[in-house]
């Protein structure tokens, strides 16, 4: 086991889950949630902070500020605490409560915007607030994950080589799209690789990242209310958009097999299994990237009242879930049978 002195020095990059027993396809899930920040965003955060330190824009007197729906905010909070920087995260009301509390526990300030932007999302409002802060005080340093090349460069240097090393015969790679950092870093790497890999970008219905009509999106992580500045579609072979209901069903199906993942993972796995089913190719080697785990979503996508209020009572009826607890049988038992002395 490694011995570390800084939390960002640890990141498990070689863990993959074989999903064949759950979904019936040769689909491997790269798990990026095993670090102290709990998500793949640690890679981009570390790259962007170190780059800002090298070019002199980040100094001991600086106040880091960033717009984030959650995971990058946690990663920057952790790095800021470790390095002695102050950090302000600008998020919105879709941010999971546990994520907000985690950032505050790490010593960061969190500002929550509630006004929708022109595209029906919150990103424009968040960015406007960040810009106003930077204009008001030159101590604020905005890393701008949406335009910072360090975002995609982190995955070009780490995530993609980790996948290539484990799967030298990779055929298709499924990547969720938010800022497009993970997508573009991996796509650029595999464009230069020794064999062709099909790059499938996964987006949420209601996102305008690849064009289309904006719509309601309640699950943070994937999707954008504007076109990602880092996105270059010439590196993308195909785009799949996933309904949030399918995201949730997939998350619950994985959870019933003991794998508790976040909403972005549910979206990517849903897209990957649908694509593999449509192409009916069991000989392909496919990899999907899971950005985080599911603990931060316990009060949203794994919470019954939240699901019923937003998506109706029958959302999970067609998810193919099997309960290990037979409620009908349990209710018919006498108290003596249910209770042991």
CSV table of C-alpha atoms in Angstrom, one decimal:
chain,number,residue,atom,x,y,z
A,1,UNK,CA,0.0,0.0,0.0
A,2,UNK,CA,1.3,3.5,-0.8
A,3,UNK,CA,2.2,6.0,2.0
A,4,UNK,CA,1.0,9.5,1.2
A,5,UNK,CA,1.2,12.9,2.8
A,6,UNK,CA,-1.3,14.8,0.6
A,7,UNK,CA,-4.9,13.5,-0.1
A,8,UNK,CA,-4.6,14.2,-3.9
A,9,UNK,CA,-1.6,11.8,-4.1
A,10,UNK,CA,-3.9,8.8,-4.0
A,11,UNK,CA,-6.2,7.7,-6.8
A,12,UNK,CA,-7.1,4.1,-7.7
A,13,UNK,CA,-7.1,4.0,-11.5
A,14,UNK,CA,-6.9,0.3,-12.3
A,15,UNK,CA,-10.3,-0.9,-10.9
A,16,UNK,CA,-12.8,-2.3,-13.5
A,17,UNK,CA,-16.1,-4.1,-12.9
A,18,UNK,CA,-17.2,-6.8,-15.3
A,19,UNK,CA,-20.9,-6.1,-15.9
A,20,UNK,CA,-21.6,-9.2,-18.0
A,21,UNK,CA,-23.4,-11.0,-15.2
A,22,UNK,CA,-25.8,-8.1,-14.8
A,23,UNK,CA,-26.4,-7.0,-18.3
A,24,UNK,CA,-25.2,-9.9,-20.5
A,25,UNK,CA,-22.7,-8.0,-22.5
A,26,UNK,CA,-18.9,-7.7,-22.4
A,27,UNK,CA,-19.0,-4.3,-20.8
A,28,UNK,CA,-16.3,-3.2,-18.3
A,29,UNK,CA,-16.9,-0.3,-16.0
A,30,UNK,CA,-13.9,1.8,-15.0
A,31,UNK,CA,-14.5,2.9,-11.4
A,32,UNK,CA,-13.1,6.4,-10.8
A,33,UNK,CA,-14.6,7.0,-7.4
A,34,UNK,CA,-11.9,5.5,-5.2
A,35,UNK,CA,-9.9,8.6,-4.0
A,36,UNK,CA,-10.3,11.1,-1.2
A,37,UNK,CA,-12.4,13.4,-3.4
A,38,UNK,CA,-14.7,10.5,-4.4
A,39,UNK,CA,-14.8,11.1,-8.2
A,40,UNK,CA,-12.9,11.4,-11.5
A,41,UNK,CA,-12.9,15.2,-11.0
A,42,UNK,CA,-9.8,14.9,-8.8
A,43,UNK,CA,-7.7,14.4,-11.9
A,44,UNK,CA,-8.8,17.6,-13.6
A,45,UNK,CA,-8.7,19.6,-10.4
A,46,UNK,CA,-5.2,18.5,-9.7
A,47,UNK,CA,-4.0,19.3,-13.2
A,48,UNK,CA,-5.6,22.7,-13.3
A,49,UNK,CA,-4.3,23.7,-9.9
A,50,UNK,CA,-0.8,22.6,-10.6
A,51,UNK,CA,-0.8,24.4,-14.0
A,52,UNK,CA,-2.0,27.6,-12.3
A,53,UNK,CA,0.8,27.3,-9.7
A,54,UNK,CA,3.4,26.8,-12.4
A,55,UNK,CA,2.3,29.8,-14.5
A,56,UNK,CA,2.1,32.0,-11.4
A,57,UNK,CA,-1.6,32.9,-11.6
A,58,UNK,CA,-2.2,31.1,-8.3
A,59,UNK,CA,-0.4,32.5,-5.3
A,60,UNK,CA,-0.8,32.1,-1.5
A,61,UNK,CA,-3.0,35.2,-1.4
A,62,UNK,CA,-5.4,33.9,-4.1
A,63,UNK,CA,-9.0,32.8,-3.6
A,64,UNK,CA,-9.9,29.9,-5.8
A,65,UNK,CA,-13.4,30.1,-7.3
A,66,UNK,CA,-15.1,27.7,-9.6
A,67,UNK,CA,-18.6,26.9,-10.9
A,68,UNK,CA,-19.4,23.2,-10.2
A,69,UNK,CA,-22.5,21.0,-9.9
A,70,UNK,CA,-20.7,19.1,-7.2
A,71,UNK,CA,-17.8,16.7,-7.8
A,72,UNK,CA,-15.2,19.2,-9.0
A,73,UNK,CA,-16.2,21.4,-6.1
A,74,UNK,CA,-15.4,18.6,-3.7
A,75,UNK,CA,-12.1,17.9,-5.4
A,76,UNK,CA,-11.0,21.5,-5.3
A,77,UNK,CA,-12.1,21.8,-1.7
A,78,UNK,CA,-9.9,18.9,-0.8
A,79,UNK,CA,-6.9,20.2,-2.7
A,80,UNK,CA,-7.4,23.7,-1.4
A,81,UNK,CA,-7.5,22.4,2.2
A,82,UNK,CA,-4.3,20.4,1.6
A,83,UNK,CA,-2.4,23.3,0.0
A,84,UNK,CA,-3.7,26.1,2.2
A,85,UNK,CA,-5.8,28.0,-0.3
A,86,UNK,CA,-9.2,29.5,0.2
A,87,UNK,CA,-11.9,28.2,-2.1
A,88,UNK,CA,-15.4,29.3,-3.1
A,89,UNK,CA,-17.6,27.0,-5.0
A,90,UNK,CA,-20.5,28.4,-7.0
A,91,UNK,CA,-23.2,25.7,-7.4
A,92,UNK,CA,-27.0,25.6,-7.9
A,93,UNK,CA,-30.0,24.1,-6.1
A,94,UNK,CA,-29.6,20.7,-7.9
A,95,UNK,CA,-26.4,20.1,-6.0
A,96,UNK,CA,-26.8,17.2,-3.6
A,97,UNK,CA,-27.0,18.2,0.0
A,98,UNK,CA,-24.3,15.8,1.1
A,99,UNK,CA,-22.0,17.2,-1.5
A,100,UNK,CA,-22.5,20.8,-0.3
A,101,UNK,CA,-21.9,19.7,3.3
A,102,UNK,CA,-18.8,17.9,2.3
A,103,UNK,CA,-17.3,21.0,0.7
A,104,UNK,CA,-18.1,23.0,3.8
A,105,UNK,CA,-16.6,20.4,6.0
A,106,UNK,CA,-13.4,20.7,4.1
A,107,UNK,CA,-13.4,24.5,4.8
A,108,UNK,CA,-14.8,25.8,1.6
A,109,UNK,CA,-17.5,28.4,1.1
A,110,UNK,CA,-20.5,27.4,-1.1
A,111,UNK,CA,-22.7,29.8,-2.9
A,112,UNK,CA,-26.0,28.4,-4.3
A,113,UNK,CA,-27.7,30.1,-7.2
A,114,UNK,CA,-31.4,29.6,-7.7
A,115,UNK,CA,-32.3,31.6,-10.9
A,116,UNK,CA,-32.5,29.8,-14.2
A,117,UNK,CA,-30.5,31.0,-17.2
A,118,UNK,CA,-31.9,31.6,-20.7
A,119,UNK,CA,-31.6,27.9,-21.6
A,120,UNK,CA,-33.5,26.7,-18.6
A,121,UNK,CA,-30.5,25.6,-16.7
A,122,UNK,CA,-28.3,27.2,-14.0
A,123,UNK,CA,-24.9,27.3,-15.6
A,124,UNK,CA,-25.3,30.7,-17.1
A,125,UNK,CA,-26.3,32.1,-13.8
A,126,UNK,CA,-23.4,30.4,-12.0
A,127,UNK,CA,-20.9,31.8,-14.6
A,128,UNK,CA,-22.3,35.3,-14.3
A,129,UNK,CA,-21.8,35.2,-10.5
A,130,UNK,CA,-18.2,33.9,-10.9
A,131,UNK,CA,-17.4,36.7,-13.4
A,132,UNK,CA,-18.8,39.3,-11.0
A,133,UNK,CA,-16.6,38.1,-8.2
A,134,UNK,CA,-13.5,38.1,-10.4
A,135,UNK,CA,-14.3,41.7,-11.5
A,136,UNK,CA,-14.8,42.8,-7.9
A,137,UNK,CA,-11.5,41.5,-6.4
A,138,UNK,CA,-8.3,40.5,-8.3
A,139,UNK,CA,-7.5,37.9,-5.6
A,140,UNK,CA,-10.1,35.6,-7.1
A,141,UNK,CA,-8.6,33.0,-9.5
A,142,UNK,CA,-11.1,31.2,-11.7
A,143,UNK,CA,-9.7,27.9,-13.1
A,144,UNK,CA,-12.7,27.7,-15.5
A,145,UNK,CA,-13.1,24.0,-16.0
A,146,UNK,CA,-15.2,24.7,-19.1
A,147,UNK,CA,-12.3,26.3,-21.1
A,148,UNK,CA,-9.2,25.1,-19.3
A,149,UNK,CA,-7.1,22.7,-21.4
A,150,UNK,CA,-5.9,21.1,-18.2
A,151,UNK,CA,-9.4,19.5,-17.9
A,152,UNK,CA,-9.0,17.3,-21.0
A,153,UNK,CA,-5.2,17.0,-20.6
A,154,UNK,CA,-5.6,15.2,-17.3
A,155,UNK,CA,-7.5,12.4,-18.9
A,156,UNK,CA,-5.2,12.2,-21.9
A,157,UNK,CA,-2.3,11.6,-19.5
A,158,UNK,CA,-4.1,9.3,-17.0
A,159,UNK,CA,-7.6,7.9,-17.7
A,160,UNK,CA,-7.1,6.9,-21.3
A,161,UNK,CA,-3.7,5.2,-20.8
A,162,UNK,CA,-5.2,3.3,-17.8
A,163,UNK,CA,-7.9,2.0,-20.1
A,164,UNK,CA,-5.5,1.2,-22.9
A,165,UNK,CA,-3.2,-0.7,-20.6
A,166,UNK,CA,-5.9,-2.9,-19.3
A,167,UNK,CA,-7.7,-3.5,-22.6
A,168,UNK,CA,-5.3,-3.5,-25.5
A,169,UNK,CA,-8.0,-4.8,-27.8
A,170,UNK,CA,-10.6,-2.2,-26.9
A,171,UNK,CA,-13.4,-1.7,-29.5
A,172,UNK,CA,-15.7,0.9,-28.1
A,173,UNK,CA,-15.5,3.4,-25.3
A,174,UNK,CA,-18.6,5.1,-23.7
A,175,UNK,CA,-17.9,8.5,-22.1
A,176,UNK,CA,-20.3,10.8,-20.3
A,177,UNK,CA,-20.3,14.4,-21.4
A,178,UNK,CA,-20.5,17.4,-19.1
A,179,UNK,CA,-17.6,19.9,-19.6
A,180,UNK,CA,-16.3,17.3,-22.1
A,181,UNK,CA,-12.9,17.1,-20.4
A,182,UNK,CA,-13.0,13.3,-19.9
A,183,UNK,CA,-14.5,12.8,-23.4
A,184,UNK,CA,-11.9,15.0,-25.2
A,185,UNK,CA,-8.9,13.7,-23.3
A,186,UNK,CA,-9.7,10.1,-24.0
A,187,UNK,CA,-10.9,10.7,-27.5
A,188,UNK,CA,-7.6,12.5,-28.4
A,189,UNK,CA,-5.6,9.7,-26.9
A,190,UNK,CA,-7.3,6.9,-28.7
A,191,UNK,CA,-7.3,8.8,-32.0
A,192,UNK,CA,-3.5,8.4,-31.8
A,193,UNK,CA,-3.6,4.8,-30.7
A,194,UNK,CA,-2.4,1.8,-32.7
A,195,UNK,CA,-5.9,0.5,-33.5
A,196,UNK,CA,-9.3,2.2,-34.0
A,197,UNK,CA,-11.6,2.7,-31.0
A,198,UNK,CA,-15.2,3.8,-31.5
A,199,UNK,CA,-15.9,6.8,-29.2
A,200,UNK,CA,-19.5,7.1,-28.0
A,201,UNK,CA,-20.4,10.3,-26.2
A,202,UNK,CA,-23.2,10.0,-23.7
A,203,UNK,CA,-25.4,13.0,-22.9
A,204,UNK,CA,-28.6,13.6,-20.9
A,205,UNK,CA,-31.9,14.4,-22.6
A,206,UNK,CA,-32.5,18.1,-22.0
A,207,UNK,CA,-28.9,19.0,-22.3
A,208,UNK,CA,-27.8,21.2,-25.2
A,209,UNK,CA,-24.2,20.1,-25.3
A,210,UNK,CA,-24.6,18.6,-28.8
A,211,UNK,CA,-27.5,20.8,-29.8
A,212,UNK,CA,-31.2,20.2,-29.5
A,213,UNK,CA,-33.9,21.6,-27.3
A,214,UNK,CA,-33.2,22.4,-23.6
A,215,UNK,CA,-35.2,20.5,-21.0
A,216,UNK,CA,-35.5,19.8,-17.4
A,217,UNK,CA,-32.5,18.0,-15.9
A,218,UNK,CA,-32.6,17.1,-12.2
A,219,UNK,CA,-29.5,14.9,-11.9
A,220,UNK,CA,-26.2,16.8,-11.6
A,221,UNK,CA,-23.1,15.6,-13.4
A,222,UNK,CA,-23.7,15.1,-17.1
A,223,UNK,CA,-25.3,17.5,-19.5
A,224,UNK,CA,-24.8,21.2,-20.1
A,225,UNK,CA,-27.1,24.2,-20.8
A,226,UNK,CA,-24.6,25.5,-23.3
A,227,UNK,CA,-22.2,23.9,-25.8
A,228,UNK,CA,-19.0,22.9,-24.0
A,229,UNK,CA,-16.2,25.1,-25.2
A,230,UNK,CA,-13.8,22.1,-25.0
A,231,UNK,CA,-15.9,19.9,-27.2
A,232,UNK,CA,-14.6,19.0,-30.7
A,233,UNK,CA,-17.1,16.7,-32.3
A,234,UNK,CA,-14.6,15.6,-35.0
A,235,UNK,CA,-13.3,13.2,-32.3
A,236,UNK,CA,-16.7,11.7,-31.6
A,237,UNK,CA,-18.1,8.8,-33.6
A,238,UNK,CA,-21.6,8.8,-32.1
A,239,UNK,CA,-23.8,10.6,-29.5
A,240,UNK,CA,-26.4,8.9,-27.3
A,241,UNK,CA,-28.9,10.8,-25.2
A,242,UNK,CA,-30.4,9.1,-22.2
A,243,UNK,CA,-33.7,10.0,-20.4
A,244,UNK,CA,-33.2,10.5,-16.6
A,245,UNK,CA,-35.8,7.8,-15.9
A,246,UNK,CA,-33.5,5.3,-17.6
A,247,UNK,CA,-30.6,6.7,-15.7
A,248,UNK,CA,-32.4,6.0,-12.4
A,249,UNK,CA,-33.5,2.5,-13.4
A,250,UNK,CA,-30.0,1.5,-14.3
A,251,UNK,CA,-28.6,2.9,-11.0
A,252,UNK,CA,-31.2,0.9,-9.1
A,253,UNK,CA,-30.5,-2.3,-11.1
A,254,UNK,CA,-26.8,-2.0,-10.3
A,255,UNK,CA,-27.6,-1.3,-6.6
A,256,UNK,CA,-29.6,-4.5,-6.4
A,257,UNK,CA,-26.5,-6.3,-7.4
A,258,UNK,CA,-24.4,-4.5,-4.7
A,259,UNK,CA,-22.9,-1.8,-6.8
A,260,UNK,CA,-23.9,1.7,-5.6
A,261,UNK,CA,-23.0,4.2,-8.3
A,262,UNK,CA,-23.9,7.8,-9.0
A,263,UNK,CA,-26.3,9.3,-11.6
A,264,UNK,CA,-23.6,9.9,-14.3
A,265,UNK,CA,-22.7,6.2,-14.1
A,266,UNK,CA,-26.3,5.2,-14.5
A,267,UNK,CA,-26.6,7.4,-17.6
A,268,UNK,CA,-23.4,6.0,-19.2
A,269,UNK,CA,-24.2,2.3,-18.5
A,270,UNK,CA,-27.8,2.8,-19.8
A,271,UNK,CA,-26.4,4.1,-23.0
A,272,UNK,CA,-23.8,1.4,-23.3
A,273,UNK,CA,-26.2,-1.5,-22.7
A,274,UNK,CA,-28.7,-0.1,-25.2
A,275,UNK,CA,-26.0,0.4,-27.8
A,276,UNK,CA,-24.7,-3.2,-27.3
A,277,UNK,CA,-28.2,-4.6,-27.5
A,278,UNK,CA,-28.9,-2.7,-30.8
A,279,UNK,CA,-25.6,-3.9,-32.3
A,280,UNK,CA,-26.0,-7.5,-31.0
A,281,UNK,CA,-22.2,-7.9,-30.8
A,282,UNK,CA,-21.1,-10.1,-28.0
A,283,UNK,CA,-17.5,-10.3,-29.4
A,284,UNK,CA,-16.8,-6.6,-28.8
A,285,UNK,CA,-14.8,-5.3,-25.9
A,286,UNK,CA,-16.5,-2.3,-24.5
A,287,UNK,CA,-15.5,0.0,-21.6
A,288,UNK,CA,-17.6,2.7,-19.9
A,289,UNK,CA,-16.3,5.2,-17.4
A,290,UNK,CA,-18.0,5.5,-14.0
A,291,UNK,CA,-17.2,9.0,-12.6
A,292,UNK,CA,-18.2,8.5,-9.0
A,293,UNK,CA,-20.0,6.3,-6.4
A,294,UNK,CA,-23.5,6.6,-5.1
A,295,UNK,CA,-23.3,7.7,-1.5
A,296,UNK,CA,-23.8,11.4,-2.4
A,297,UNK,CA,-27.1,10.5,-4.2
A,298,UNK,CA,-28.8,8.7,-1.3
A,299,UNK,CA,-31.2,11.7,-0.8
A,300,UNK,CA,-32.0,12.0,-4.5
A,301,UNK,CA,-31.9,9.0,-7.0
A,302,UNK,CA,-32.0,6.5,-4.2
A,303,UNK,CA,-34.7,8.3,-2.2
A,304,UNK,CA,-38.3,7.1,-2.8
A,305,UNK,CA,-40.1,10.4,-2.1
A,306,UNK,CA,-37.7,12.4,-4.3
A,307,UNK,CA,-38.2,9.9,-7.1
A,308,UNK,CA,-42.0,9.8,-6.8
A,309,UNK,CA,-42.3,13.6,-6.6
A,310,UNK,CA,-40.3,14.2,-9.8
A,311,UNK,CA,-40.9,11.0,-11.9
A,312,UNK,CA,-44.1,9.4,-10.6
A,313,UNK,CA,-44.8,6.3,-8.5
A,314,UNK,CA,-44.2,3.8,-11.2
A,315,UNK,CA,-40.7,4.8,-12.3
A,316,UNK,CA,-39.1,1.6,-11.2
A,317,UNK,CA,-41.8,-0.8,-12.2
A,318,UNK,CA,-40.1,-1.7,-15.5
A,319,UNK,CA,-36.6,-1.7,-14.1
A,320,UNK,CA,-36.4,-5.5,-13.7
A,321,UNK,CA,-35.7,-5.3,-10.0
A,322,UNK,CA,-36.0,-8.2,-7.8
A,323,UNK,CA,-36.2,-7.7,-4.1
A,324,UNK,CA,-34.4,-9.9,-1.7
A,325,UNK,CA,-37.3,-9.3,0.8
A,326,UNK,CA,-40.7,-10.7,0.0
A,327,UNK,CA,-42.9,-8.0,1.5
A,328,UNK,CA,-46.1,-10.0,0.9
A,329,UNK,CA,-44.7,-13.0,2.6
A,330,UNK,CA,-43.4,-10.9,5.4
A,331,UNK,CA,-46.7,-9.2,6.1
A,332,UNK,CA,-48.5,-12.5,6.4
A,333,UNK,CA,-46.2,-13.8,9.1
A,334,UNK,CA,-47.2,-13.6,12.7
A,335,UNK,CA,-45.1,-11.4,15.0
A,336,UNK,CA,-43.7,-14.5,16.6
A,337,UNK,CA,-42.3,-15.7,13.2
A,338,UNK,CA,-40.8,-12.3,12.4
A,339,UNK,CA,-39.2,-11.7,15.7
A,340,UNK,CA,-36.4,-13.8,17.3
A,341,UNK,CA,-35.7,-13.7,21.0
